[in-house]
Amino acid sequence: RIADDGIYFRILAADAFVEAAAQGPFLSKDDLRQRSKLSKTVIDLMADLGLLEGLPESNQLSLFDFG
């Protein structure tokens, strides 16, 4: 039963990601987290796997971005 619960939560997370992605491209990891409701742990794991390459941490612009 516990294994079934784990699979259920993974399916929910995947569904949330797909629904959020259907709204348009993610602007940042913060945007992904807010729109998909995925946890920071999941977002960090995705980043560690190279799935979020090139996606900035936040939507905020830095003065260093213009250098």
Short mmCIF file of N, CA and C in Angstrom, two decimals:
data_model
loop_
_atom_site.label_atom_id
_atom_site.label_comp_id
_atom_site.label_asym_id
_atom_site.label_seq_id
_atom_site.Cartn_x
_atom_site.Cartn_y
_atom_site.Cartn_z
N ARG A 1 0.82 -1.21 0.00
CA ARG A 1 0.00 0.00 0.00
C ARG A 1 0.86 1.27 0.00
N ILE A 2 1.94 1.28 0.77
CA ILE A 2 2.80 2.46 0.83
C ILE A 2 3.43 2.72 -0.54
N ALA A 3 3.82 1.66 -1.25
CA ALA A 3 4.39 1.84 -2.59
C ALA A 3 3.36 2.46 -3.51
N ASP A 4 2.10 2.05 -3.39
CA ASP A 4 1.03 2.63 -4.21
C ASP A 4 0.89 4.12 -3.94
N ASP A 5 1.00 4.52 -2.67
CA ASP A 5 0.92 5.93 -2.31
C ASP A 5 2.04 6.73 -2.96
N GLY A 6 3.26 6.17 -2.96
CA GLY A 6 4.40 6.84 -3.58
C GLY A 6 4.19 7.05 -5.07
N ILE A 7 3.67 6.05 -5.74
CA ILE A 7 3.39 6.17 -7.17
C ILE A 7 2.29 7.21 -7.40
N TYR A 8 1.28 7.19 -6.56
CA TYR A 8 0.18 8.15 -6.68
C TYR A 8 0.69 9.58 -6.59
N PHE A 9 1.57 9.86 -5.63
CA PHE A 9 2.09 11.22 -5.46
C PHE A 9 2.99 11.62 -6.63
N ARG A 10 3.71 10.67 -7.19
CA ARG A 10 4.53 10.96 -8.38
C ARG A 10 3.65 11.30 -9.57
N ILE A 11 2.56 10.60 -9.72
CA ILE A 11 1.63 10.89 -10.81
C ILE A 11 1.01 12.27 -10.63
N LEU A 12 0.64 12.60 -9.40
CA LEU A 12 0.10 13.94 -9.13
C LEU A 12 1.11 15.02 -9.47
N ALA A 13 2.37 14.81 -9.09
CA ALA A 13 3.42 15.79 -9.39
C ALA A 13 3.62 15.93 -10.89
N ALA A 14 3.61 14.81 -11.60
CA ALA A 14 3.77 14.85 -13.05
C ALA A 14 2.60 15.58 -13.71
N ASP A 15 1.40 15.31 -13.25
CA ASP A 15 0.21 16.00 -13.78
C ASP A 15 0.29 17.50 -13.53
N ALA A 16 0.72 17.89 -12.33
CA ALA A 16 0.84 19.31 -11.99
C ALA A 16 1.87 19.98 -12.90
N PHE A 17 2.97 19.28 -13.17
CA PHE A 17 4.01 19.83 -14.05
C PHE A 17 3.46 20.02 -15.46
N VAL A 18 2.76 19.03 -15.97
CA VAL A 18 2.21 19.11 -17.34
C VAL A 18 1.19 20.24 -17.44
N GLU A 19 0.32 20.36 -16.46
CA GLU A 19 -0.67 21.45 -16.47
C GLU A 19 0.00 22.82 -16.45
N ALA A 20 1.02 22.97 -15.62
CA ALA A 20 1.73 24.25 -15.54
C ALA A 20 2.46 24.55 -16.84
N ALA A 21 3.06 23.53 -17.44
CA ALA A 21 3.80 23.72 -18.70
C ALA A 21 2.85 24.10 -19.83
N ALA A 22 1.62 23.65 -19.77
CA ALA A 22 0.64 23.97 -20.81
C ALA A 22 0.29 25.46 -20.81
N GLN A 23 0.56 26.15 -19.71
CA GLN A 23 0.28 27.59 -19.60
C GLN A 23 1.35 28.43 -20.28
N GLY A 24 2.44 27.82 -20.70
CA GLY A 24 3.52 28.54 -21.36
C GLY A 24 4.85 28.17 -20.76
N PRO A 25 5.93 28.62 -21.39
CA PRO A 25 7.26 28.28 -20.89
C PRO A 25 7.52 28.85 -19.50
N PHE A 26 8.33 28.14 -18.76
CA PHE A 26 8.71 28.60 -17.43
C PHE A 26 9.79 29.66 -17.56
N LEU A 27 9.65 30.75 -16.82
CA LEU A 27 10.61 31.85 -16.88
C LEU A 27 11.79 31.64 -15.95
N SER A 28 11.58 30.84 -14.90
CA SER A 28 12.63 30.60 -13.91
C SER A 28 12.24 29.40 -13.06
N LYS A 29 13.17 28.97 -12.21
CA LYS A 29 12.87 27.88 -11.27
C LYS A 29 11.78 28.31 -10.29
N ASP A 30 11.80 29.57 -9.89
CA ASP A 30 10.74 30.09 -9.01
C ASP A 30 9.38 30.00 -9.71
N ASP A 31 9.33 30.37 -10.98
CA ASP A 31 8.09 30.30 -11.75
C ASP A 31 7.62 28.85 -11.84
N LEU A 32 8.53 27.94 -12.11
CA LEU A 32 8.19 26.52 -12.16
C LEU A 32 7.61 26.05 -10.83
N ARG A 33 8.26 26.43 -9.74
CA ARG A 33 7.82 26.02 -8.40
C ARG A 33 6.43 26.58 -8.09
N GLN A 34 6.20 27.86 -8.42
CA GLN A 34 4.92 28.49 -8.11
C GLN A 34 3.78 27.92 -8.96
N ARG A 35 4.01 27.76 -10.24
CA ARG A 35 2.94 27.31 -11.13
C ARG A 35 2.64 25.83 -11.01
N SER A 36 3.67 25.01 -10.78
CA SER A 36 3.47 23.56 -10.73
C SER A 36 3.19 23.05 -9.32
N LYS A 37 3.52 23.87 -8.31
CA LYS A 37 3.39 23.49 -6.90
C LYS A 37 4.32 22.34 -6.53
N LEU A 38 5.38 22.13 -7.34
CA LEU A 38 6.38 21.13 -7.00
C LEU A 38 7.23 21.67 -5.84
N SER A 39 7.73 20.76 -5.03
CA SER A 39 8.55 21.18 -3.88
C SER A 39 9.93 21.63 -4.35
N LYS A 40 10.61 22.38 -3.50
CA LYS A 40 11.97 22.82 -3.80
C LYS A 40 12.88 21.61 -3.97
N THR A 41 12.63 20.56 -3.21
CA THR A 41 13.42 19.34 -3.31
C THR A 41 13.31 18.73 -4.70
N VAL A 42 12.11 18.68 -5.23
CA VAL A 42 11.89 18.12 -6.58
C VAL A 42 12.55 19.02 -7.62
N ILE A 43 12.39 20.34 -7.48
CA ILE A 43 13.01 21.28 -8.42
C ILE A 43 14.54 21.12 -8.38
N ASP A 44 15.11 20.99 -7.19
CA ASP A 44 16.56 20.82 -7.06
C ASP A 44 17.01 19.51 -7.70
N LEU A 45 16.24 18.44 -7.54
CA LEU A 45 16.56 17.16 -8.15
C LEU A 45 16.52 17.28 -9.68
N MET A 46 15.52 17.95 -10.20
CA MET A 46 15.42 18.16 -11.64
C MET A 46 16.64 18.94 -12.14
N ALA A 47 17.05 19.95 -11.39
CA ALA A 47 18.23 20.74 -11.76
C ALA A 47 19.49 19.87 -11.72
N ASP A 48 19.63 19.04 -10.68
CA ASP A 48 20.79 18.15 -10.56
C ASP A 48 20.87 17.17 -11.73
N LEU A 49 19.72 16.79 -12.26
CA LEU A 49 19.67 15.87 -13.39
C LEU A 49 19.88 16.58 -14.73
N GLY A 50 20.02 17.91 -14.68
CA GLY A 50 20.26 18.68 -15.89
C GLY A 50 19.00 19.01 -16.67
N LEU A 51 17.84 18.83 -16.05
CA LEU A 51 16.57 19.06 -16.74
C LEU A 51 16.19 20.53 -16.83
N LEU A 52 16.83 21.37 -16.03
CA LEU A 52 16.48 22.79 -15.99
C LEU A 52 17.63 23.67 -16.46
N GLU A 53 18.50 23.11 -17.27
CA GLU A 53 19.68 23.83 -17.73
C GLU A 53 19.29 25.13 -18.43
N GLY A 54 19.93 26.21 -18.01
CA GLY A 54 19.67 27.52 -18.61
C GLY A 54 18.50 28.27 -17.99
N LEU A 55 17.79 27.63 -17.07
CA LEU A 55 16.66 28.29 -16.42
C LEU A 55 17.16 29.04 -15.20
N PRO A 56 16.98 30.37 -15.14
CA PRO A 56 17.48 31.13 -13.99
C PRO A 56 16.73 30.78 -12.71
N GLU A 57 17.30 31.13 -11.58
CA GLU A 57 16.68 30.85 -10.28
C GLU A 57 15.38 31.63 -10.10
N SER A 58 15.39 32.92 -10.49
CA SER A 58 14.21 33.74 -10.25
C SER A 58 13.90 34.60 -11.47
N ASN A 59 12.76 35.25 -11.43
CA ASN A 59 12.34 36.14 -12.51
C ASN A 59 12.98 37.52 -12.40
N GLN A 60 13.61 37.78 -11.27
CA GLN A 60 14.19 39.11 -11.04
C GLN A 60 15.43 39.30 -11.89
N LEU A 61 15.52 40.47 -12.48
CA LEU A 61 16.70 40.82 -13.26
C LEU A 61 17.81 41.30 -12.35
N SER A 62 19.02 41.00 -12.72
CA SER A 62 20.18 41.46 -11.98
C SER A 62 20.94 42.45 -12.84
N LEU A 63 21.54 43.44 -12.22
CA LEU A 63 22.37 44.38 -12.95
C LEU A 63 23.54 43.67 -13.64
N PHE A 64 23.94 42.52 -13.08
CA PHE A 64 25.04 41.76 -13.65
C PHE A 64 24.64 41.06 -14.94
N ASP A 65 23.32 40.92 -15.18
CA ASP A 65 22.84 40.30 -16.41
C ASP A 65 23.13 41.16 -17.62
N PHE A 66 23.39 42.44 -17.41
CA PHE A 66 23.58 43.38 -18.51
C PHE A 66 25.06 43.70 -18.77
N GLY A 67 25.95 43.01 -18.09
CA GLY A 67 27.36 43.31 -18.17
C GLY A 67 28.08 42.71 -19.33
#
